[in-house]
PDB file of C-alpha atoms in Angstrom:
ATOM      1  CA  MET G   1     -26.544 -48.635 -42.483  1.00  0.00           C
ATOM      2  CA  CYS G   2     -27.759 -45.057 -42.392  1.00  0.00           C
ATOM      3  CA  SER G   3     -29.008 -45.514 -38.815  1.00  0.00           C
ATOM      4  CA  SER G   4     -25.637 -46.962 -37.790  1.00  0.00           C
ATOM      5  CA  ASP G   5     -23.706 -44.044 -39.266  1.00  0.00           C
ATOM      6  CA  LEU G   6     -25.993 -41.511 -37.622  1.00  0.00           C
ATOM      7  CA  ALA G   7     -25.347 -43.287 -34.336  1.00  0.00           C
ATOM      8  CA  LYS G   8     -21.645 -42.745 -34.971  1.00  0.00           C
ATOM      9  CA  LEU G   9     -22.295 -39.038 -35.359  1.00  0.00           C
ATOM     10  CA  ARG G  10     -24.135 -38.962 -32.048  1.00  0.00           C
ATOM     11  CA  LEU G  11     -21.295 -40.948 -30.497  1.00  0.00           C
ATOM     12  CA  ILE G  12     -18.797 -38.357 -31.718  1.00  0.00           C
ATOM     13  CA  ASN G  13     -20.812 -35.581 -30.130  1.00  0.00           C
ATOM     14  CA  ASP G  14     -21.387 -37.522 -26.924  1.00  0.00           C
ATOM     15  CA  SER G  15     -17.721 -38.532 -26.607  1.00  0.00           C
ATOM     16  CA  LEU G  16     -16.534 -34.946 -26.862  1.00  0.00           C
ATOM     17  CA  GLU G  17     -19.084 -33.571 -24.409  1.00  0.00           C
ATOM     18  CA  PRO G  18     -17.307 -34.908 -21.260  1.00  0.00           C
ATOM     19  CA  VAL G  19     -14.075 -33.374 -22.521  1.00  0.00           C
ATOM     20  CA  ILE G  20     -15.580 -29.918 -22.783  1.00  0.00           C
ATOM     21  CA  VAL G  21     -17.270 -30.357 -19.392  1.00  0.00           C
ATOM     22  CA  GLU G  22     -13.865 -31.214 -17.918  1.00  0.00           C
ATOM     23  CA  LEU G  23     -12.327 -28.128 -19.558  1.00  0.00           C
ATOM     24  CA  ILE G  24     -15.011 -25.938 -18.000  1.00  0.00           C
ATOM     25  CA  ARG G  25     -14.543 -27.586 -14.610  1.00  0.00           C
ATOM     26  CA  THR G  26     -10.760 -27.124 -14.807  1.00  0.00           C
ATOM     27  CA  VAL G  27     -10.852 -23.427 -15.654  1.00  0.00           C
ATOM     28  CA  ARG G  28     -13.430 -22.711 -12.967  1.00  0.00           C
ATOM     29  CA  THR G  29     -11.462 -24.718 -10.390  1.00  0.00           C
ATOM     30  CA  ASN G  30      -8.249 -22.871 -11.256  1.00  0.00           C
ATOM     31  CA  LEU G  31      -9.962 -19.503 -10.983  1.00  0.00           C
ATOM     32  CA  LYS G  32     -11.633 -20.445  -7.711  1.00  0.00           C
ATOM     33  CA  GLU G  33      -8.439 -21.752  -6.105  1.00  0.00           C
ATOM     34  CA  ASN G  34      -6.570 -18.686  -7.305  1.00  0.00           C
ATOM     35  CA  GLU G  35      -8.917 -16.516  -5.246  1.00  0.00           C
ATOM     36  CA  ASP G  36      -7.210 -17.830  -2.099  1.00  0.00           C
ATOM     37  CA  THR G  37      -3.821 -16.787  -3.484  1.00  0.00           C
ATOM     38  CA  ILE G  38      -5.146 -13.301  -4.219  1.00  0.00           C
ATOM     39  CA  GLU G  39      -6.668 -13.046  -0.742  1.00  0.00           C
ATOM     40  CA  GLN G  40      -3.310 -13.967   0.782  1.00  0.00           C
ATOM     41  CA  LEU G  41      -1.729 -11.137  -1.214  1.00  0.00           C
ATOM     42  CA  PHE G  42      -4.116  -8.597   0.279  1.00  0.00           C
ATOM     43  CA  MET G  43      -3.634 -10.056   3.754  1.00  0.00           C
ATOM     44  CA  ARG G  44      -0.104  -8.677   3.515  1.00  0.00           C
ATOM     45  CA  LEU G  45      -1.774  -5.239   3.690  1.00  0.00           C
ATOM     46  CA  ALA G  46      -3.835  -5.954   6.808  1.00  0.00           C
ATOM     47  CA  ASP G  47      -3.787  -3.247   9.494  1.00  0.00           C
ATOM     48  CA  GLU G  48      -1.343  -5.132  11.709  1.00  0.00           C
ATOM     49  CA  PHE G  49       1.230  -5.273   8.882  1.00  0.00           C
ATOM     50  CA  LEU G  50       0.965  -1.711   7.556  1.00  0.00           C
ATOM     51  CA  THR G  51       3.469  -0.365  10.089  1.00  0.00           C
ATOM     52  CA  ARG G  52       6.096  -2.857   8.908  1.00  0.00           C
ATOM     53  CA  ILE G  53       6.097  -2.296   5.163  1.00  0.00           C
ATOM     54  CA  ASP G  54       7.464   0.380   2.866  1.00  0.00           C
ATOM     55  CA  MET G  55       6.303   1.736  -0.482  1.00  0.00           C
ATOM     56  CA  ALA G  56       8.229  -0.900  -2.435  1.00  0.00           C
ATOM     57  CA  GLN G  57       6.448  -3.697  -0.572  1.00  0.00           C
ATOM     58  CA  LEU G  58       3.110  -1.934  -1.025  1.00  0.00           C
ATOM     59  CA  GLN G  59       3.677  -1.636  -4.768  1.00  0.00           C
ATOM     60  CA  GLY G  60       4.897  -5.225  -4.773  1.00  0.00           C
ATOM     61  CA  VAL G  61       1.491  -6.464  -3.638  1.00  0.00           C
ATOM     62  CA  TRP G  62      -0.182  -4.820  -6.631  1.00  0.00           C
ATOM     63  CA  SER G  63       2.482  -6.140  -9.001  1.00  0.00           C
ATOM     64  CA  ASP G  64       1.921  -9.640  -7.619  1.00  0.00           C
ATOM     65  CA  TYR G  65      -1.827  -9.224  -8.087  1.00  0.00           C
ATOM     66  CA  GLN G  66      -1.309  -8.200 -11.712  1.00  0.00           C
ATOM     67  CA  GLU G  67       0.746 -11.351 -12.248  1.00  0.00           C
ATOM     68  CA  GLN G  68      -2.098 -13.413 -10.825  1.00  0.00           C
ATOM     69  CA  SER G  69      -4.557 -11.547 -13.057  1.00  0.00           C
ATOM     70  CA  LYS G  70      -2.421 -12.386 -16.103  1.00  0.00           C
ATOM     71  CA  LEU G  71      -2.338 -16.018 -15.022  1.00  0.00           C
ATOM     72  CA  ARG G  72      -6.143 -16.062 -14.801  1.00  0.00           C
ATOM     73  CA  GLU G  73      -6.356 -14.628 -18.307  1.00  0.00           C
ATOM     74  CA  VAL G  74      -4.020 -17.383 -19.514  1.00  0.00           C
ATOM     75  CA  TRP G  75      -6.365 -20.028 -18.108  1.00  0.00           C
ATOM     76  CA  ILE G  76      -9.360 -18.423 -19.781  1.00  0.00           C
ATOM     77  CA  SER G  77      -7.511 -18.117 -23.106  1.00  0.00           C
ATOM     78  CA  GLU G  78      -6.383 -21.733 -22.869  1.00  0.00           C
ATOM     79  CA  PHE G  79      -9.981 -22.821 -22.340  1.00  0.00           C
ATOM     80  CA  GLU G  80     -11.066 -20.768 -25.341  1.00  0.00           C
ATOM     81  CA  GLU G  81      -8.328 -22.288 -27.517  1.00  0.00           C
ATOM     82  CA  GLN G  82      -8.959 -25.844 -26.318  1.00  0.00           C
ATOM     83  CA  ALA G  83     -12.702 -25.511 -26.924  1.00  0.00           C
ATOM     84  CA  GLU G  84     -11.992 -24.292 -30.446  1.00  0.00           C
ATOM     85  CA  VAL G  85      -9.637 -27.227 -31.041  1.00  0.00           C
ATOM     86  CA  LEU G  86     -12.350 -29.610 -29.895  1.00  0.00           C
ATOM     87  CA  GLU G  87     -14.829 -28.111 -32.349  1.00  0.00           C
ATOM     88  CA  ILE G  88     -12.275 -28.379 -35.134  1.00  0.00           C
ATOM     89  CA  GLN G  89     -11.723 -32.023 -34.206  1.00  0.00           C
ATOM     90  CA  ARG G  90     -15.477 -32.597 -34.028  1.00  0.00           C
ATOM     91  CA  ALA G  91     -15.915 -31.014 -37.478  1.00  0.00           C
ATOM     92  CA  ALA G  92     -13.140 -33.174 -38.930  1.00  0.00           C
ATOM     93  CA  LEU G  93     -14.629 -36.369 -37.473  1.00  0.00           C
ATOM     94  CA  VAL G  94     -18.140 -35.485 -38.608  1.00  0.00           C
ATOM     95  CA  LYS G  95     -16.904 -34.575 -42.083  1.00  0.00           C
ATOM     96  CA  ASN G  96     -15.103 -37.870 -42.355  1.00  0.00           C
ATOM     97  CA  GLU G  97     -18.147 -39.840 -41.177  1.00  0.00           C
ATOM     98  CA  LEU G  98     -20.402 -38.011 -43.617  1.00  0.00           C
ATOM     99  CA  LYS G  99     -17.915 -38.700 -46.388  1.00  0.00           C
ATOM    100  CA  ILE G 100     -17.967 -42.398 -45.539  1.00  0.00           C
ATOM    101  CA  LEU G 101     -21.747 -42.352 -45.248  1.00  0.00           C
ATOM    102  CA  GLY G 102     -22.072 -40.678 -48.633  1.00  0.00           C
ATOM    103  CA  ALA G 103     -19.809 -43.221 -50.290  1.00  0.00           C
ATOM    104  CA  VAL G 104     -21.766 -46.103 -48.791  1.00  0.00           C
ATOM    105  CA  LEU G 105     -25.125 -44.675 -49.771  1.00  0.00           C
ATOM    106  CA  LEU G 106     -24.035 -43.976 -53.309  1.00  0.00           C
ATOM    107  CA  ASP G 107     -22.678 -47.472 -53.568  1.00  0.00           C
ATOM    108  CA  VAL G 108     -25.758 -49.354 -52.310  1.00  0.00           C
ATOM    109  CA  ALA G 109     -28.664 -46.976 -52.764  1.00  0.00           C
ATOM    110  CA  HIS G 110     -31.166 -47.232 -55.587  1.00  0.00           C
ATOM    111  CA  GLU G 111     -32.092 -43.570 -55.301  1.00  0.00           C
ATOM    112  CA  LEU G 112     -30.864 -40.792 -57.470  1.00  0.00           C
ATOM    113  CA  ARG G 113     -27.575 -39.109 -56.588  1.00  0.00           C
ATOM    114  CA  GLY G 114     -29.286 -35.774 -55.982  1.00  0.00           C
ATOM    115  CA  LEU G 115     -31.496 -37.177 -53.252  1.00  0.00           C
ATOM    116  CA  ILE G 116     -28.508 -38.693 -51.465  1.00  0.00           C
ATOM    117  CA  GLU G 117     -26.555 -35.424 -51.673  1.00  0.00           C
ATOM    118  CA  ARG G 118     -29.521 -33.495 -50.246  1.00  0.00           C
ATOM    119  CA  LEU G 119     -29.742 -36.042 -47.434  1.00  0.00           C
ATOM    120  CA  LEU G 120     -26.052 -35.612 -46.647  1.00  0.00           C
ATOM    121  CA  GLU G 121     -26.407 -31.840 -46.818  1.00  0.00           C
ATOM    122  CA  GLU G 122     -29.245 -32.057 -44.317  1.00  0.00           C
ATOM    123  CA  TYR G 123     -27.083 -34.095 -41.929  1.00  0.00           C
ATOM    124  CA  ALA G 124     -24.190 -31.666 -42.431  1.00  0.00           C
ATOM    125  CA  HIS G 125     -26.484 -28.717 -41.801  1.00  0.00           C
ATOM    126  CA  LYS G 126     -27.661 -30.233 -38.515  1.00  0.00           C
ATOM    127  CA  GLN G 127     -24.059 -30.815 -37.442  1.00  0.00           C
ATOM    128  CA  ASN G 128     -23.152 -27.247 -38.396  1.00  0.00           C
ATOM    129  CA  ILE G 129     -25.973 -26.013 -36.195  1.00  0.00           C
ATOM    130  CA  VAL G 130     -24.602 -28.140 -33.321  1.00  0.00           C
ATOM    131  CA  ALA G 131     -21.109 -26.716 -33.885  1.00  0.00           C
ATOM    132  CA  LEU G 132     -22.464 -23.169 -34.126  1.00  0.00           C
ATOM    133  CA  ASN G 133     -24.447 -23.539 -30.898  1.00  0.00           C
ATOM    134  CA  ASN G 134     -21.406 -25.007 -29.181  1.00  0.00           C
ATOM    135  CA  ARG G 135     -19.213 -22.119 -30.277  1.00  0.00           C
ATOM    136  CA  ARG G 136     -21.838 -19.652 -29.097  1.00  0.00           C
ATOM    137  CA  ALA G 137     -21.964 -21.420 -25.745  1.00  0.00           C
ATOM    138  CA  TYR G 138     -18.161 -21.354 -25.413  1.00  0.00           C
ATOM    139  CA  ALA G 139     -18.047 -17.698 -26.453  1.00  0.00           C
ATOM    140  CA  ASP G 140     -20.713 -16.896 -23.868  1.00  0.00           C
ATOM    141  CA  ILE G 141     -18.729 -18.702 -21.147  1.00  0.00           C
ATOM    142  CA  VAL G 142     -15.525 -16.890 -22.105  1.00  0.00           C
ATOM    143  CA  GLN G 143     -17.320 -13.546 -22.289  1.00  0.00           C
ATOM    144  CA  ARG G 144     -18.842 -14.013 -18.835  1.00  0.00           C
ATOM    145  CA  LEU G 145     -15.512 -15.126 -17.394  1.00  0.00           C
ATOM    146  CA  ARG G 146     -13.690 -12.116 -18.841  1.00  0.00           C
ATOM    147  CA  ARG G 147     -16.428  -9.723 -17.748  1.00  0.00           C
ATOM    148  CA  HIS G 148     -16.123 -11.190 -14.273  1.00  0.00           C
ATOM    149  CA  GLU G 149     -12.350 -10.690 -14.408  1.00  0.00           C
ATOM    150  CA  ILE G 150     -12.747  -7.048 -15.402  1.00  0.00           C
ATOM    151  CA  GLU G 151     -15.010  -6.480 -12.406  1.00  0.00           C
ATOM    152  CA  ARG G 152     -12.585  -8.366 -10.199  1.00  0.00           C
ATOM    153  CA  ASP G 153      -9.659  -6.197 -11.350  1.00  0.00           C
ATOM    154  CA  LYS G 154     -11.663  -3.023 -10.708  1.00  0.00           C
ATOM    155  CA  LYS G 155     -12.608  -4.146  -7.192  1.00  0.00           C
ATOM    156  CA  ALA G 156      -9.047  -5.257  -6.502  1.00  0.00           C
ATOM    157  CA  ARG G 157      -7.715  -1.864  -7.578  1.00  0.00           C
ATOM    158  CA  VAL G 158     -10.178  -0.068  -5.306  1.00  0.00           C
ATOM    159  CA  ARG G 159      -9.280  -2.406  -2.468  1.00  0.00           C
ATOM    160  CA  TRP G 160      -5.556  -1.842  -3.003  1.00  0.00           C
ATOM    161  CA  GLU G 161      -5.958   1.948  -3.225  1.00  0.00           C
ATOM    162  CA  LYS G 162      -7.866   1.915   0.081  1.00  0.00           C
ATOM    163  CA  ARG G 163      -5.111  -0.121   1.691  1.00  0.00           C
ATOM    164  CA  LYS G 164      -2.587   2.328   0.255  1.00  0.00           C
ATOM    165  CA  GLU G 165      -4.550   5.212   1.760  1.00  0.00           C
ATOM    166  CA  ALA G 166      -4.615   3.372   5.100  1.00  0.00           C
ATOM    167  CA  TRP G 167      -0.843   2.927   4.784  1.00  0.00           C
ATOM    168  CA  TYR G 168      -0.382   6.675   4.297  1.00  0.00           C
ATOM    169  CA  GLU G 169      -2.636   7.277   7.292  1.00  0.00           C
ATOM    170  CA  THR G 170      -0.495   4.902   9.331  1.00  0.00           C
ATOM    171  CA  LEU G 171       2.615   6.812   8.287  1.00  0.00           C
ATOM    172  CA  HIS G 172       0.824  10.035   9.233  1.00  0.00           C
ATOM    173  CA  ASP G 173      -0.003   8.750  12.723  1.00  0.00           C
ATOM    174  CA  ARG G 174       3.488   7.341  13.196  1.00  0.00           C
ATOM    175  CA  ALA G 175       5.084  10.644  12.167  1.00  0.00           C
ATOM    176  CA  VAL G 176       2.865  12.623  14.575  1.00  0.00           C
ATOM    177  CA  ALA G 177       3.586  10.184  17.405  1.00  0.00           C
ATOM    178  CA  LYS G 178       7.319  10.311  16.682  1.00  0.00           C
ATOM    179  CA  CYS G 179       7.330  14.118  16.637  1.00  0.00           C
ATOM    180  CA  LYS G 180       5.347  14.252  19.882  1.00  0.00           C
ATOM    181  CA  ALA G 181       7.687  11.750  21.516  1.00  0.00           C
ATOM    182  CA  THR G 182      10.688  13.780  20.351  1.00  0.00           C
ATOM    183  CA  LEU G 183       9.372  17.076  21.712  1.00  0.00           C
ATOM    184  CA  GLU G 184       8.345  15.425  24.979  1.00  0.00           C
ATOM    185  CA  SER G 185      11.669  13.646  25.416  1.00  0.00           C
ATOM    186  CA  LYS G 186      14.222  14.838  27.975  1.00  0.00           C
ATOM    187  CA  PRO G 187      16.567  16.476  25.449  1.00  0.00           C
ATOM    188  CA  TYR G 188      13.704  18.767  24.403  1.00  0.00           C
ATOM    189  CA  ALA G 189      11.438  19.002  27.461  1.00  0.00           C
ATOM    190  CA  LEU G 190      14.177  19.030  30.103  1.00  0.00           C
ATOM    191  CA  PRO G 191      17.458  19.733  28.324  1.00  0.00           C
ATOM    192  CA  LYS G 192      20.520  19.153  30.460  1.00  0.00           C
ATOM    193  CA  LYS G 193      22.238  22.295  29.190  1.00  0.00           C
ATOM    194  CA  ARG G 194      19.364  24.422  30.516  1.00  0.00           C
ATOM    195  CA  ASP G 195      19.840  22.981  34.011  1.00  0.00           C
ATOM    196  CA  THR G 196      23.571  23.579  33.717  1.00  0.00           C
ATOM    197  CA  LEU G 197      23.127  27.220  32.678  1.00  0.00           C
ATOM    198  CA  TYR G 198      20.533  28.007  35.353  1.00  0.00           C
ATOM    199  CA  GLY G 199      22.578  26.104  37.922  1.00  0.00           C
ATOM    200  CA  ALA G 200      25.654  28.162  37.112  1.00  0.00           C
ATOM    201  CA  LEU G 201      23.588  31.377  37.347  1.00  0.00           C
ATOM    202  CA  ARG G 202      22.238  30.417  40.765  1.00  0.00           C
ATOM    203  CA  SER G 203      25.706  29.409  42.031  1.00  0.00           C
ATOM    204  CA  GLN G 204      27.261  32.666  40.926  1.00  0.00           C
ATOM    205  CA  GLN G 205      24.421  34.661  42.466  1.00  0.00           C
ATOM    206  CA  VAL G 206      24.961  32.835  45.744  1.00  0.00           C
ATOM    207  CA  ILE G 207      28.685  33.650  45.628  1.00  0.00           C
ATOM    208  CA  LEU G 208      27.998  37.304  44.924  1.00  0.00           C
ATOM    209  CA  PHE G 209      25.344  37.425  47.631  1.00  0.00           C
ATOM    210  CA  GLU G 210      27.725  35.929  50.172  1.00  0.00           C
ATOM    211  CA  ARG G 211      30.355  38.515  49.221  1.00  0.00           C
ATOM    212  CA  ARG G 212      27.754  41.255  49.674  1.00  0.00           C
ATOM    213  CA  VAL G 213      26.782  39.888  53.106  1.00  0.00           C
ATOM    214  CA  ALA G 214      30.461  39.727  54.065  1.00  0.00           C
ATOM    215  CA  MET G 215      30.882  43.365  53.034  1.00  0.00           C
ATOM    216  CA  TRP G 216      27.898  44.405  55.133  1.00  0.00           C
ATOM    217  CA  MET G 217      29.235  42.465  58.080  1.00  0.00           C
ATOM    218  CA  ASP G 218      32.562  44.219  57.592  1.00  0.00           C
ATOM    219  CA  LEU G 219      30.778  47.564  57.497  1.00  0.00           C
ATOM    220  CA  GLN G 220      29.084  46.819  60.792  1.00  0.00           C
ATOM    221  CA  SER G 221      32.465  46.166  62.335  1.00  0.00           C
ATOM    222  CA  LEU G 222      33.658  49.632  61.376  1.00  0.00           C
ATOM    223  CA  THR G 223      32.930  51.503  64.600  1.00  0.00           C
ATOM    224  CA  PRO G 224      34.910  54.372  66.186  1.00  0.00           C
ATOM    225  CA  PRO G 225      37.790  54.642  66.520  1.00  0.00           C
ATOM    226  CA  SER G 226      38.358  52.143  63.602  1.00  0.00           C
ATOM    227  CA  LEU G 227      35.774  53.886  61.414  1.00  0.00           C
ATOM    228  CA  SER G 228      37.384  56.435  59.151  1.00  0.00           C
ATOM    229  CA  THR G 229      36.580  58.322  55.987  1.00  0.00           C
ATOM    230  CA  GLU G 230      39.166  56.350  54.023  1.00  0.00           C
ATOM    231  CA  LYS G 231      37.721  53.004  55.091  1.00  0.00           C
ATOM    232  CA  ALA G 232      34.184  54.130  54.353  1.00  0.00           C
ATOM    233  CA  ALA G 233      35.244  55.318  50.900  1.00  0.00           C
ATOM    234  CA  LEU G 234      37.021  52.009  50.273  1.00  0.00           C
ATOM    235  CA  TRP G 235      33.918  50.076  51.357  1.00  0.00           C
ATOM    236  CA  MET G 236      31.749  52.112  48.958  1.00  0.00           C
ATOM    237  CA  GLU G 237      34.222  51.512  46.158  1.00  0.00           C
ATOM    238  CA  ASN G 238      34.143  47.753  46.794  1.00  0.00           C
ATOM    239  CA  LEU G 239      30.350  47.792  46.850  1.00  0.00           C
ATOM    240  CA  VAL G 240      30.197  49.637  43.538  1.00  0.00           C
ATOM    241  CA  GLN G 241      32.659  47.141  42.051  1.00  0.00           C
ATOM    242  CA  LEU G 242      30.566  44.250  43.350  1.00  0.00           C
ATOM    243  CA  ASP G 243      27.458  45.760  41.770  1.00  0.00           C
ATOM    244  CA  LYS G 244      29.295  46.008  38.462  1.00  0.00           C
ATOM    245  CA  GLU G 245      30.461  42.390  38.694  1.00  0.00           C
ATOM    246  CA  GLN G 246      26.952  41.242  39.504  1.00  0.00           C
ATOM    247  CA  ASP G 247      25.465  43.217  36.651  1.00  0.00           C
ATOM    248  CA  LEU G 248      28.058  41.896  34.172  1.00  0.00           C
ATOM    249  CA  GLU G 249      27.664  38.339  35.450  1.00  0.00           C
ATOM    250  CA  HIS G 250      23.896  38.610  35.175  1.00  0.00           C
ATOM    251  CA  LYS G 251      24.082  39.935  31.622  1.00  0.00           C
ATOM    252  CA  GLN G 252      26.537  37.258  30.465  1.00  0.00           C
ATOM    253  CA  ARG G 253      24.770  34.303  32.048  1.00  0.00           C
ATOM    254  CA  CYS G 254      21.283  35.516  31.130  1.00  0.00           C
ATOM    255  CA  GLY G 255      22.542  36.158  27.596  1.00  0.00           C
ATOM    256  CA  ALA G 256      23.847  32.590  27.410  1.00  0.00           C
ATOM    257  CA  ILE G 257      20.471  31.335  28.643  1.00  0.00           C
ATOM    258  CA  ARG G 258      18.591  33.411  26.070  1.00  0.00           C
ATOM    259  CA  LYS G 259      20.899  32.179  23.313  1.00  0.00           C
ATOM    260  CA  PHE G 260      20.345  28.583  24.375  1.00  0.00           C
ATOM    261  CA  GLU G 261      16.552  29.039  24.523  1.00  0.00           C
ATOM    262  CA  MET G 262      16.532  30.559  21.037  1.00  0.00           C
ATOM    263  CA  GLU G 263      18.635  27.707  19.662  1.00  0.00           C
ATOM    264  CA  HIS G 264      16.484  25.188  21.489  1.00  0.00           C
ATOM    265  CA  PHE G 265      13.327  26.781  20.073  1.00  0.00           C
ATOM    266  CA  GLU G 266      14.821  26.683  16.589  1.00  0.00           C
ATOM    267  CA  ASP G 267      15.656  22.986  16.980  1.00  0.00           C
ATOM    268  CA  SER G 268      12.087  22.303  18.089  1.00  0.00           C
ATOM    269  CA  ARG G 269      10.729  24.382  15.233  1.00  0.00           C
ATOM    270  CA  LYS G 270      12.797  22.349  12.744  1.00  0.00           C
ATOM    271  CA  VAL G 271      11.299  19.160  14.137  1.00  0.00           C
ATOM    272  CA  ILE G 272       7.793  20.562  13.703  1.00  0.00           C
ATOM    273  CA  GLU G 273       8.534  21.913  10.217  1.00  0.00           C
ATOM    274  CA  GLY G 274       9.957  18.547   9.253  1.00  0.00           C
ATOM    275  CA  LEU G 275       6.753  16.933  10.487  1.00  0.00           C
ATOM    276  CA  LYS G 276       4.620  19.384   8.473  1.00  0.00           C
ATOM    277  CA  LYS G 277       6.594  18.631   5.321  1.00  0.00           C
ATOM    278  CA  GLU G 278       6.333  14.898   5.925  1.00  0.00           C
ATOM    279  CA  LEU G 279       2.600  15.070   6.619  1.00  0.00           C
ATOM    280  CA  LYS G 280       2.054  17.139   3.477  1.00  0.00           C
ATOM    281  CA  GLY G 281       3.637  14.363   1.415  1.00  0.00           C
ATOM    282  CA  TYR G 282       1.426  11.762   3.088  1.00  0.00           C
ATOM    283  CA  GLU G 283      -1.682  13.866   2.522  1.00  0.00           C
ATOM    284  CA  ILE G 284      -0.853  14.202  -1.182  1.00  0.00           C
ATOM    285  CA  GLY G 285      -0.514  10.426  -1.358  1.00  0.00           C
ATOM    286  CA  ARG G 286      -3.814   9.873   0.464  1.00  0.00           C
ATOM    287  CA  ALA G 287      -5.591  12.391  -1.781  1.00  0.00           C
ATOM    288  CA  SER G 288      -4.252  10.594  -4.837  1.00  0.00           C
ATOM    289  CA  CYS G 289      -5.636   7.310  -3.506  1.00  0.00           C
ATOM    290  CA  ARG G 290      -9.070   8.853  -2.910  1.00  0.00           C
ATOM    291  CA  GLU G 291      -9.168  10.290  -6.453  1.00  0.00           C
ATOM    292  CA  ARG G 292      -8.399   6.910  -7.981  1.00  0.00           C
ATOM    293  CA  VAL G 293     -11.007   5.200  -5.856  1.00  0.00           C
TER     294      VAL G 293
END
């Protein structure tokens, strides 16, 4: 009878062992499969996608990772709780079997009660050692899993910060390229208004030159007896007036050109200053990423 009851105790232990093995397999499988989900999250930050995302999407990847990290902790905690429940169940079953065994032995044995109680205490002690070793084993598994998760979170944070820095660098390069393209575009490199102003200056100079040539041709036609002091004085007066017109025209049109060039320079300077301000913000962001890494 004693041998049969001890066999029951071994059966209890053996029957629960596959359950705990399945719990371990389940938690490890969940954690392993979840690694693919996490990798897919970080794939959203691959180089070819950095130019298409904004800060909200970048932060969203880390938020999604944190949700996955919480889910992994839930699986580990569930394993810890389920293992504890199994040990409680094991203890209850063992206690009940020992209680039955004690009753049987006291009923049929010819030995003193004290010897039977010591025998039962010895069996209980052995089962307590089994339970204690099991709990230590479960605690060790949980500790190693959580330590692994801490390391995983640290590496994930470093990885995300590096991707964030790469994102800032992408923004930096895009801003520089955009500024360069703007300054090299026709409105800045070959502004239409500049052509219009210089074209008008050349046209007016041609008109004034043709008037001057006509005056010189007219002067050459003034020969005796048509040449007179009055006509010569009139010709000189017209020439002086033409010089004044040309000087005024030159000042006005050149002034308009200078004004345009100053305004155009200021517009270009604003583009460059805007770029500097933008790049400064990106550099602050990149520096922050490097400090965290």
